[in-house]
CSV table of C-alpha atoms and ligand atoms in Angstrom, one decimal:
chain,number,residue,atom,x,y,z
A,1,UNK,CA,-4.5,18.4,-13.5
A,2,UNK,CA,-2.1,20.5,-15.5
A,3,UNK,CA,1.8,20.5,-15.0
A,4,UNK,CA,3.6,23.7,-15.3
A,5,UNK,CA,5.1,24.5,-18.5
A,6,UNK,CA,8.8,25.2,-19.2
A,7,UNK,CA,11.3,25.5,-21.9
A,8,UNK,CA,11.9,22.1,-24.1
A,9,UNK,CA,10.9,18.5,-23.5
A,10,UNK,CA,12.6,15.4,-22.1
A,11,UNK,CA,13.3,12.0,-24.6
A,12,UNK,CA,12.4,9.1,-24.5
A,13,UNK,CA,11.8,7.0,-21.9
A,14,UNK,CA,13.7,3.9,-21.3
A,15,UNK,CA,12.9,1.6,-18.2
A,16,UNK,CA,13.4,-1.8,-16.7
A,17,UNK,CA,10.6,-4.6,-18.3
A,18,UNK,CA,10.8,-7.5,-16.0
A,19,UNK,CA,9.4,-10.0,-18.7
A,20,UNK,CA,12.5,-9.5,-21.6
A,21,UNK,CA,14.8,-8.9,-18.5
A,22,UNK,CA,16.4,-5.8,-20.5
A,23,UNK,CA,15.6,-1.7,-20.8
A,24,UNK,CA,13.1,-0.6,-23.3
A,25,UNK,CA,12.0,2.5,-24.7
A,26,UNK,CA,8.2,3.7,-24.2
A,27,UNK,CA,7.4,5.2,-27.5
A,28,UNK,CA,4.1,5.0,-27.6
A,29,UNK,CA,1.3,4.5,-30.5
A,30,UNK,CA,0.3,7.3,-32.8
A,31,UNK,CA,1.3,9.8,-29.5
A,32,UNK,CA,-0.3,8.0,-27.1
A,33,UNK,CA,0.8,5.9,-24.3
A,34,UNK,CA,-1.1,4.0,-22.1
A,35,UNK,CA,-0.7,2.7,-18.6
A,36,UNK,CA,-2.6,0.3,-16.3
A,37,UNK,CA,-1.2,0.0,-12.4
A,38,UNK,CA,-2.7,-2.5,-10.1
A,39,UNK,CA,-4.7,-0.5,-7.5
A,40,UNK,CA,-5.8,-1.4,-3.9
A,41,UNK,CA,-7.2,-3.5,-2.1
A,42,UNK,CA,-8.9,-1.2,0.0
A,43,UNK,CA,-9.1,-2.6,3.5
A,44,UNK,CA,-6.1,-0.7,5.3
A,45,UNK,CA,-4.5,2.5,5.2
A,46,UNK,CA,-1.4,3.5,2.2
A,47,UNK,CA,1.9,2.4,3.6
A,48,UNK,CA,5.2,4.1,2.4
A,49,UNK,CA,5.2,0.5,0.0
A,50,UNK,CA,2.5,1.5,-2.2
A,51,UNK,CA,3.3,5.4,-1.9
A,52,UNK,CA,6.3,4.4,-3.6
A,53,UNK,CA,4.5,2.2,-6.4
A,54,UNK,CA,2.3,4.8,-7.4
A,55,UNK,CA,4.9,7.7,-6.8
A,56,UNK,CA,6.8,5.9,-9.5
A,57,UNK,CA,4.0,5.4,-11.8
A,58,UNK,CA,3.6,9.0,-11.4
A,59,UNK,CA,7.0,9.9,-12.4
A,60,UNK,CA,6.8,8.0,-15.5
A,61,UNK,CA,3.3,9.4,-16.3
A,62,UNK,CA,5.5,13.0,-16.1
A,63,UNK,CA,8.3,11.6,-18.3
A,64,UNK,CA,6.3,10.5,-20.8
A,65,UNK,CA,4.0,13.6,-21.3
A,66,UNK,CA,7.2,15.7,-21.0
A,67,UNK,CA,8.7,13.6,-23.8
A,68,UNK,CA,6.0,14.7,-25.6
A,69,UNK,CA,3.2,11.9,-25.6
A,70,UNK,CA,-0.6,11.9,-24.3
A,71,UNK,CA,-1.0,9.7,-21.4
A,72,UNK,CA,-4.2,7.2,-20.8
A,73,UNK,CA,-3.4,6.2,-17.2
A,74,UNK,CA,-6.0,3.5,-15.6
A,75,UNK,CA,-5.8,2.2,-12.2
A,76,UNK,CA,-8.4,-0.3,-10.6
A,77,UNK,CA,-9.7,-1.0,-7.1
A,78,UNK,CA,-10.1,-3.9,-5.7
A,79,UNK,CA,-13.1,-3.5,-4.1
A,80,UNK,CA,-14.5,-7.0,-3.4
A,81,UNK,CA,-12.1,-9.9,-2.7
A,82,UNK,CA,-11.2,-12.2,0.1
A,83,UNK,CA,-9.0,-9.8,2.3
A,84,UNK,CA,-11.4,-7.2,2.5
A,85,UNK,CA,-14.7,-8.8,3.2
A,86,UNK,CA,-12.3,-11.1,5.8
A,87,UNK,CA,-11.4,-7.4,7.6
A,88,UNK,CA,-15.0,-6.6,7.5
A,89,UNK,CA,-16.2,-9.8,8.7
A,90,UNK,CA,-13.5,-9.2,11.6
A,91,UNK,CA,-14.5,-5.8,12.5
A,92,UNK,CA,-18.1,-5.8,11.7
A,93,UNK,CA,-18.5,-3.4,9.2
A,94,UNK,CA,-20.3,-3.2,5.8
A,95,UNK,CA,-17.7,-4.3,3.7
A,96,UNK,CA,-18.6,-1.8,1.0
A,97,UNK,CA,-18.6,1.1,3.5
A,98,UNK,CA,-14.7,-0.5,4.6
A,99,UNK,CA,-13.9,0.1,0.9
A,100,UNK,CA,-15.6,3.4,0.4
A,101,UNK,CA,-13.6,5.2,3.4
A,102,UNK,CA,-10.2,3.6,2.4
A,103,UNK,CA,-10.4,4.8,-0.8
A,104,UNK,CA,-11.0,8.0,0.1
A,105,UNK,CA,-7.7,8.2,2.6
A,106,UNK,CA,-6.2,6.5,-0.1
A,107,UNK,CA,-6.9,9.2,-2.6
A,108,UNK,CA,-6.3,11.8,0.3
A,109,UNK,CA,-2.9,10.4,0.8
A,110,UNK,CA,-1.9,10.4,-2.7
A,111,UNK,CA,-3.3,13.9,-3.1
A,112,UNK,CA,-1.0,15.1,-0.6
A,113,UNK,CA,2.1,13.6,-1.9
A,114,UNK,CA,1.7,15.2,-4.9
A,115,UNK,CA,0.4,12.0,-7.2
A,116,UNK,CA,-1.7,12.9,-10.2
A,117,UNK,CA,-4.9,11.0,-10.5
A,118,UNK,CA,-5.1,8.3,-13.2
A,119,UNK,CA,-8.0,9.1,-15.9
A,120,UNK,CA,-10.2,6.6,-14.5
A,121,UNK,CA,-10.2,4.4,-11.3
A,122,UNK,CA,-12.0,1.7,-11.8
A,123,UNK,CA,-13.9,-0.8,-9.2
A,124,UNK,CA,-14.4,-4.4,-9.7
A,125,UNK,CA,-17.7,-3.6,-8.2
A,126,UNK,CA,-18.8,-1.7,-11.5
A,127,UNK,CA,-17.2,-3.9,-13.7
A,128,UNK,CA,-19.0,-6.9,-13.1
A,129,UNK,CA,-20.3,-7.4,-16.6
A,130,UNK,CA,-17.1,-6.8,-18.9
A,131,UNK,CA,-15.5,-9.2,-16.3
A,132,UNK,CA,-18.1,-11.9,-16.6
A,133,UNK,CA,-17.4,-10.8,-20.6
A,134,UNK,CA,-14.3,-11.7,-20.1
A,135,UNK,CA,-14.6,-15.0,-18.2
A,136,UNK,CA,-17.0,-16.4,-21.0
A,137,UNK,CA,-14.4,-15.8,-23.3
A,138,UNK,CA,-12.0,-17.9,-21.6
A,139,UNK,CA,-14.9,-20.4,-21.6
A,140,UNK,CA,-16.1,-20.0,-24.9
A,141,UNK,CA,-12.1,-20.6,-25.9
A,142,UNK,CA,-12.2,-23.7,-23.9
A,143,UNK,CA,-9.0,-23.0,-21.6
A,144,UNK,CA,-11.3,-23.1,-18.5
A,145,UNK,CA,-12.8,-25.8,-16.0
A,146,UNK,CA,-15.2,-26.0,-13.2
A,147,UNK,CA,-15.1,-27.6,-9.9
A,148,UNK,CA,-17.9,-28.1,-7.8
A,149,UNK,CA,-17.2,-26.1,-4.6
A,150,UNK,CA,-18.6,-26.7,-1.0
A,151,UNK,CA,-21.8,-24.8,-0.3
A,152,UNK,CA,-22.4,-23.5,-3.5
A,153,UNK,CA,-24.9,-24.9,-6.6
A,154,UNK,CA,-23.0,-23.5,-9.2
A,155,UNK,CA,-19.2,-24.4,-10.3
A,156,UNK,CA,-15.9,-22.2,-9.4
A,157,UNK,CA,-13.9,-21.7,-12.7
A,158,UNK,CA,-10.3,-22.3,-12.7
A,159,UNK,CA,-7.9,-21.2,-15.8
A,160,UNK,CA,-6.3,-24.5,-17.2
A,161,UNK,CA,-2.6,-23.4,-17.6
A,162,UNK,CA,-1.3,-26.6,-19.5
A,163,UNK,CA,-3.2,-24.0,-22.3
A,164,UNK,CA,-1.4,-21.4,-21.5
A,165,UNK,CA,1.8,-21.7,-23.9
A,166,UNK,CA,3.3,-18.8,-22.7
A,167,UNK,CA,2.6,-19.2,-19.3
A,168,UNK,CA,5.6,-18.4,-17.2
A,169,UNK,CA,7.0,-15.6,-19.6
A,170,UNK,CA,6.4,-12.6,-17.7
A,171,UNK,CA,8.1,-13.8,-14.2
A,172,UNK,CA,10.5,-16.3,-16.1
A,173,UNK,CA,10.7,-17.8,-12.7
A,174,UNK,CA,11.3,-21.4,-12.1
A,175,UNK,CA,8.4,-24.0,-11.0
A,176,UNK,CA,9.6,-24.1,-7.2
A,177,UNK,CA,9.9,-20.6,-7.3
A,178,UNK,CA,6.2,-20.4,-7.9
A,179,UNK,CA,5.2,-23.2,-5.7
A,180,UNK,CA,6.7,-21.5,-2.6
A,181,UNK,CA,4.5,-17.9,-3.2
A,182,UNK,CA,1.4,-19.2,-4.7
A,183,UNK,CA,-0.5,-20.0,-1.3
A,184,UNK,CA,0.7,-16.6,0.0
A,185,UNK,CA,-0.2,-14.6,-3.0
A,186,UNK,CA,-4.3,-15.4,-3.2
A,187,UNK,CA,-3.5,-18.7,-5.1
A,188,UNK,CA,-5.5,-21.9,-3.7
A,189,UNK,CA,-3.0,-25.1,-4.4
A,190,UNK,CA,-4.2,-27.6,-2.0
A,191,UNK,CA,-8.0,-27.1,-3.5
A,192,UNK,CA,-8.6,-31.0,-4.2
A,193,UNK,CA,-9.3,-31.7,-8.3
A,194,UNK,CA,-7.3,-29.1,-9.6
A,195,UNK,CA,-5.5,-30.1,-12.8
A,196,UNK,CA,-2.8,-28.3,-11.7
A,197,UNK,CA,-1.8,-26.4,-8.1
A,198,UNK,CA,-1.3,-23.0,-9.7
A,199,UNK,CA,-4.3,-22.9,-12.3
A,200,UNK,CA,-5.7,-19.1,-10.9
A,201,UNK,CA,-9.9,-19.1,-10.3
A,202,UNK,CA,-11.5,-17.0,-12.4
A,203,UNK,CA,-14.8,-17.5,-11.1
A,204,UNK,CA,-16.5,-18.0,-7.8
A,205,UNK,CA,-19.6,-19.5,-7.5
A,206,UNK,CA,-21.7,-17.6,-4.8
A,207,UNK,CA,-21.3,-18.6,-1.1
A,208,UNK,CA,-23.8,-17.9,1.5
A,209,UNK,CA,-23.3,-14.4,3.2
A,210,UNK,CA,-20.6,-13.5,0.5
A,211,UNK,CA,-21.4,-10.8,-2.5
A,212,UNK,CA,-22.6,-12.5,-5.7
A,213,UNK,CA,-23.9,-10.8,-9.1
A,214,UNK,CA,-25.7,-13.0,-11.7
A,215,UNK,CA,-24.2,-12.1,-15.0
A,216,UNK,CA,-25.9,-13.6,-18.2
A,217,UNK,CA,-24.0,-17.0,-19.2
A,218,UNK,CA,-22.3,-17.7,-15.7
A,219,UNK,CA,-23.5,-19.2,-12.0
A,220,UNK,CA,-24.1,-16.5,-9.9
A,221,UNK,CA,-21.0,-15.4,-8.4
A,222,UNK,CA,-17.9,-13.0,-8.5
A,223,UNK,CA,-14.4,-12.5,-10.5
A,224,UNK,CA,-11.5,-14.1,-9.2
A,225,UNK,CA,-8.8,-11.2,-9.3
A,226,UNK,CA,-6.7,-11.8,-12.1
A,227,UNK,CA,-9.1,-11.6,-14.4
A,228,UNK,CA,-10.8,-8.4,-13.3
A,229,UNK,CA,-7.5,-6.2,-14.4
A,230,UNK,CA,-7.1,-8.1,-18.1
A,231,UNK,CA,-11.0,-7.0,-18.5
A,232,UNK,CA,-10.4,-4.1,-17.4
A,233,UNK,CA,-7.1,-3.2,-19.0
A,234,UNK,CA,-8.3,-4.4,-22.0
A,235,UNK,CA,-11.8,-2.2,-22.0
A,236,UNK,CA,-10.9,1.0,-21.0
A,237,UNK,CA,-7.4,0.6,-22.6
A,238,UNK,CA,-7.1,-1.7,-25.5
A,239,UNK,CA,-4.5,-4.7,-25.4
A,240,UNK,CA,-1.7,-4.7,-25.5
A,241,UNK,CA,-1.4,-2.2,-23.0
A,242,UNK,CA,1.9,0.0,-23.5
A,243,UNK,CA,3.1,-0.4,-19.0
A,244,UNK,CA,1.4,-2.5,-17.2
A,245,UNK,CA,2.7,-1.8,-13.8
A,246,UNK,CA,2.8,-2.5,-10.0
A,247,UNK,CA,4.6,-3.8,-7.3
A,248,UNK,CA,7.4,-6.4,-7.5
A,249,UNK,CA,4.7,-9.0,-5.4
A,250,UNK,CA,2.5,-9.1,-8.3
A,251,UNK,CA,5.3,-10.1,-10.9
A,252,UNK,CA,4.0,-13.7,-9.7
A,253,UNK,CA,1.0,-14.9,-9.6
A,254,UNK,CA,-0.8,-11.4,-10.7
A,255,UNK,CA,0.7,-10.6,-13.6
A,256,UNK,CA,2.3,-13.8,-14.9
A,257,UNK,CA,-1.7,-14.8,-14.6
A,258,UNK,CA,-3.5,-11.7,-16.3
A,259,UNK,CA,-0.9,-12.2,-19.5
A,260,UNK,CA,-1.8,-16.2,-19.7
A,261,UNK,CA,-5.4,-15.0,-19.4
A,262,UNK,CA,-5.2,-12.7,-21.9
A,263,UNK,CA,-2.9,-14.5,-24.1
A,264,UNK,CA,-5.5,-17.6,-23.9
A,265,UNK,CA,-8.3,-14.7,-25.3
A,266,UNK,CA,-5.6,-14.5,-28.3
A,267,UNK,CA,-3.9,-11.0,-27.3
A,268,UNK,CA,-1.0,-9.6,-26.3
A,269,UNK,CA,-1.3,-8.2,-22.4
A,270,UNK,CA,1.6,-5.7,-22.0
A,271,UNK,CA,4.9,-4.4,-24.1
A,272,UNK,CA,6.4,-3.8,-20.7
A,273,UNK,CA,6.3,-4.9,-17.1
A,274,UNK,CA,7.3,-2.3,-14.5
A,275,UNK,CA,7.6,-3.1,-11.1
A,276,UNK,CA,8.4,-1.3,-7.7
A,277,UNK,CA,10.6,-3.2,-5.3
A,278,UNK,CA,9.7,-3.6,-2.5
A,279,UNK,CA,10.3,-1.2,0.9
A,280,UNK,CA,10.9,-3.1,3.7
A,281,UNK,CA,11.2,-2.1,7.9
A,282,UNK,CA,14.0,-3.4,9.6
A,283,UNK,CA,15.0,-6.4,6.9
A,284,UNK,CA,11.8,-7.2,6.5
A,285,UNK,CA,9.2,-6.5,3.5
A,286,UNK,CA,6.3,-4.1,4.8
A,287,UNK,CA,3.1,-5.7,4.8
A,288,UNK,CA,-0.3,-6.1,6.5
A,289,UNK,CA,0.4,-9.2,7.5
A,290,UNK,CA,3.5,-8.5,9.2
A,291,UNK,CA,2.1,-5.7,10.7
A,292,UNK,CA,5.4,-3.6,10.0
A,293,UNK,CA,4.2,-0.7,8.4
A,294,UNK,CA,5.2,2.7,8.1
A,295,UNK,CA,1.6,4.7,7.1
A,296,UNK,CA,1.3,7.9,5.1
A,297,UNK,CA,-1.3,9.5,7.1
A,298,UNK,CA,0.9,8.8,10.2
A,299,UNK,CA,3.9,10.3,9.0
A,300,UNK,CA,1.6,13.2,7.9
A,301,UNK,CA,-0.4,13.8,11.1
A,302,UNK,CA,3.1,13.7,13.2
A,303,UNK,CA,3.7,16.7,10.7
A,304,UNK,CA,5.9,16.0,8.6
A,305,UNK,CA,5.8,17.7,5.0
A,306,UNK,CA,4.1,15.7,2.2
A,307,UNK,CA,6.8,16.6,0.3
A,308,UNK,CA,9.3,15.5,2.1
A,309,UNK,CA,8.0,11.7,2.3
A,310,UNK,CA,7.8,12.3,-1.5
A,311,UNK,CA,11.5,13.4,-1.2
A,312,UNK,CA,12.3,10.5,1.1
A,313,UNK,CA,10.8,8.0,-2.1
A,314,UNK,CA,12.3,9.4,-4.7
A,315,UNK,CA,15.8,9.0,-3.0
A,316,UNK,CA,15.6,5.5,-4.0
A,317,UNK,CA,15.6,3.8,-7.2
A,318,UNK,CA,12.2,2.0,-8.2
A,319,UNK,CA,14.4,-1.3,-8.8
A,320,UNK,CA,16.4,-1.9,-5.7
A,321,UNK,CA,14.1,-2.8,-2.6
A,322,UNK,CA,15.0,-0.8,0.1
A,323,UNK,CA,14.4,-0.3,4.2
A,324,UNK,CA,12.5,2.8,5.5
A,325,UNK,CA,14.8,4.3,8.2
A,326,UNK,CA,14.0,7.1,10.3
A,327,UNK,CA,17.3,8.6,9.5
A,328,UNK,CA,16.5,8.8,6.0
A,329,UNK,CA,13.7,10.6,6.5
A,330,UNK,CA,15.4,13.0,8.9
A,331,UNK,CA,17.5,13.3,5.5
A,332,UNK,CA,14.4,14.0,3.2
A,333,UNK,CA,13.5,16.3,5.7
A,334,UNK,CA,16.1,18.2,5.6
A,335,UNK,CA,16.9,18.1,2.2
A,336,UNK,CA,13.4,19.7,1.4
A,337,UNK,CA,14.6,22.9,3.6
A,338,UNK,CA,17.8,22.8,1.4
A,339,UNK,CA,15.7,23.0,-1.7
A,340,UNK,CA,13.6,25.6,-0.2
A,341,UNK,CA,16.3,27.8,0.8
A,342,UNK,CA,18.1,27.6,-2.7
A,343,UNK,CA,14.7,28.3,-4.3
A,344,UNK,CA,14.4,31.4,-2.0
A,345,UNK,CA,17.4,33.5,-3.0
A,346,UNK,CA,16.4,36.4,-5.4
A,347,UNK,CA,19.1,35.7,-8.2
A,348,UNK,CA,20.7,31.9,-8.7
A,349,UNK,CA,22.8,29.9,-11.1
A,350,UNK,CA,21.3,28.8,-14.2
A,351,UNK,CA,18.8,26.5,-14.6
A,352,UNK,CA,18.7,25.1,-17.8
A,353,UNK,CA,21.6,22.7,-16.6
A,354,UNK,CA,20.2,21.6,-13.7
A,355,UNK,CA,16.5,20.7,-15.8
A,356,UNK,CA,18.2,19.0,-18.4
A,357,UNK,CA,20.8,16.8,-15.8
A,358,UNK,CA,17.0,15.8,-14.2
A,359,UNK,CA,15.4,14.8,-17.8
A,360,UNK,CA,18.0,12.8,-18.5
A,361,UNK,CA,18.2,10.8,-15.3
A,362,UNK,CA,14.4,10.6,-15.3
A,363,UNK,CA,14.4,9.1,-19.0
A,364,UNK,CA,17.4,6.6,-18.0
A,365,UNK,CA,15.5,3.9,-15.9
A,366,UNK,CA,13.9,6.6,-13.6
A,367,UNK,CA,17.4,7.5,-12.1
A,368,UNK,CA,15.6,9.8,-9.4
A,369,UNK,CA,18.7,9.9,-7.0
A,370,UNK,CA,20.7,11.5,-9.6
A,371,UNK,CA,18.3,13.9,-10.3
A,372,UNK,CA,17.8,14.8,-6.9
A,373,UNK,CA,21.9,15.2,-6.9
A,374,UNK,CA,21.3,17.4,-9.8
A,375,UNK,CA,19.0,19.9,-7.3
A,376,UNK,CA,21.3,19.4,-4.3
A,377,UNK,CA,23.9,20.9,-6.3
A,378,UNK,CA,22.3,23.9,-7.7
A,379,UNK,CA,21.0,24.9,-3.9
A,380,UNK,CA,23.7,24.3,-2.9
A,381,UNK,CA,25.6,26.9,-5.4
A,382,UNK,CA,22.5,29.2,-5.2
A,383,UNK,CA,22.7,29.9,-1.4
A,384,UNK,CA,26.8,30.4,-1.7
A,385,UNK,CA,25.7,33.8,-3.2
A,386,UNK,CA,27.3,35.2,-6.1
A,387,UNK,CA,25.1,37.1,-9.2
A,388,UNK,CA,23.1,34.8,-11.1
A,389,UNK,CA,19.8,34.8,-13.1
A,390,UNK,CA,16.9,36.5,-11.0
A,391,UNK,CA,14.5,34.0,-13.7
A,392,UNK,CA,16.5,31.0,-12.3
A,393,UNK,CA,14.8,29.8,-9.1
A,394,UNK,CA,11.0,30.4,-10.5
A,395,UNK,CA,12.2,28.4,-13.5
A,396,UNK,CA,13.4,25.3,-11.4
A,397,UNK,CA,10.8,25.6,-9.1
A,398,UNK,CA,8.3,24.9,-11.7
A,399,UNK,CA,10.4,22.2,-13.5
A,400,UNK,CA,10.2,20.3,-10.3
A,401,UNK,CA,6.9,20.4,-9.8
A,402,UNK,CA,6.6,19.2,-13.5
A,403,UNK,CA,9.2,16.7,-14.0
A,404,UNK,CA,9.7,15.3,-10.1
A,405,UNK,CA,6.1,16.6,-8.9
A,406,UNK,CA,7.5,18.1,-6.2
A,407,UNK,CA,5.7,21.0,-5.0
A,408,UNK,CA,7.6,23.8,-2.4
B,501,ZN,ZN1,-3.8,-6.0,-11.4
């Protein structure tokens, strides 16, 4: 996918790292920056929650190519775990067919909102080996243990944190902090013989009716999930990673775990943490579990624009959770029509202003309401009347489909 050109470039970009709790600058290495978001679990349809995750991602894939730099975006799918084999166990289903159609609604959705595709998506499912790889490693480092589980021969491996030394860095939450989330977020701390509650599994020995590959050097069995994104960061990649981003649920356990496994193979994970806050419905967070979700394919087939629901997420900043309303939609809505009617009028006022007023609220901490109060302005100026530059409105119009990846 190619972005429209236009005149000059964007600077650096500077954004939020949760792990040093301050703004940093993503420079790159030798031109290149690289990126590795936390994908789906694919057992449900996208809710406006993860449209905003990877809309965000997105935006700072744009900033950093407009600042100048090549991009190596990975993404992965988690396409075996617990959640989805327990929905297909539910509904009867093949569990690899469940995956296979909701990635492709997933990729549909993000498609129509205007998301370009990372270089490479990659499934747990095809990464078996550089997983188990990985897992030896921890073994072969001696940072691991096994416990004998029920109804399996082999052992399940669990991570021993008190080896960890940095463990803790990334979230720099406190112990009860963790202890409340841990059973919640995939964690198992009321397994009997762990050495300590919060030590993550990296493998599971194989259970009967549950997928299991036989890797050289392990019990047959499958990855636990940290472990499958620092292998596959790390392969397709190279560590440390330059963003490793994601929602603001996988600060703790998910990425706090990935860095102590990778940290425990003796390498850096990440320069920079990003994470999404989270969008909540009516106070609350939207989740699966909850059952509170606003989905992008129903917003879509009531018929509203893509672009608008874009619109909707990019009128809130990636670091401040936030509540879906239906009002602010109604205000994405019709802010779209706004756009589209200043972008209509054969002469407008300049837009080299109005570009540069978006790169720089872009490259300060992904500042997308002031850049979208940047556009508001200009329409709002171009529909008044009044001569202007005829070039104007084409120009914008393909600056926002570059820099914002809005499309009208
Ligand atoms: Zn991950």
């Amino acid at each position: 996918m190619t972005l429209p050109a236009i005149p000059g470039h964007g600077s650096t970009l500077v954004v939020h790292d949760t792990a040093s709790g301050e703004r940093v600058p993503v420079s790159g290495r030798d031109g290149t920056a690289t990126m590795y978001v936390c994908g789906i679990t694919p057992y449900d349809a996208t809710h406006l929650g993860h449209a905003a995750t990877y809309v965000t991602f997105d935006l700072v894939g744009r900033a950093l190519r407009d600042a100048g730099l090549t991009v190596r975006y990975v993404q992965n799918v988690t396409d075996v775990d617990d959640p989805l084999l327990e929905r297909a166990a539910r509904d009867g289903v093949d569990w690899s067919d469940l995956a296979a159609a909701e990635i492709a609604l997933f990729r549909e959705d993000m498609t129509a909102l205007g998301v370009m595709p990372p270089d490479e998506l990659v499934g747990v499912v095809e990464s078996i080996d550089l997983i188990a790889a990985a897992v030896r490693e921890l073994v072969d480092a001696g940072v691991t243990y096994g416990l004998p589980g029920d109804d399996t021969e082999g052992e399940d491996l669990y991570l021993d944190l008190a080896q960890a030394d940095s463990f803790g860095s990334i979230s720099r939450w406190t112990r009860e902090q963790m202890d409340l989330v841990i059973r919640e977020r995939g964690g198992d701390p009321d397994r009997p013989g762990k050495r300590d509650p919060l030590d993550p599994l990296v493998w599971r020995s194989a259970r009967p009716g549950e997928p299991s590959w036989t890797p050289a050097g392990l019990p047959p069995g499958r990855p636990g999930w940290h472990i499958e994104c620092t292998a596959i960061a790390a392969d397709r990649l190279g560590l440390p990673v330059d963003i490793q981003g994601g929602g603001s649920d996988l600060v703790f356990p998910h990425h706090e775990m990935s860095a102590a496994q990778s940290e425990a193979i003796e390498e850096a994970y990440a320069a920079a943490y990003v994470h999404q806050e989270m969008v909540g419905l009516d106070g609350a967070k939207m989740s699966k579990s909850k059952g509170n979700l606003v989905l992008v394919s129903r917003l879509r087939a009531d018929g509203i624009d893509p672009m608008a629901i874009r619109l909707l997420l990019l009128a809130h900043r990636f670091d401040a959770p936030w509540d879906y309303t239906d009002a602010a939609l109604a205000t994405a809505v019709e802010r779209r029509e706004r756009w589209l009617a200043g972008l209509s009028v054969t002469e407008g006022p300049p837009a080299e202003p109005v570009i540069a007023a978006i790169r720089a609220a872009i490259a300060d901490n992904l500042d997308t309401p002031r850049a979208l109060a940047a556009v508001d302005e200009w329409a709002q100026r171009a529909v008044s009347g009044g001569p202007g530059d005829p070039a104007a409105p084409g120009l914008l119009a393909r600056a926002l489909d570059r820099l914002l990846g809005i499309r009208l």
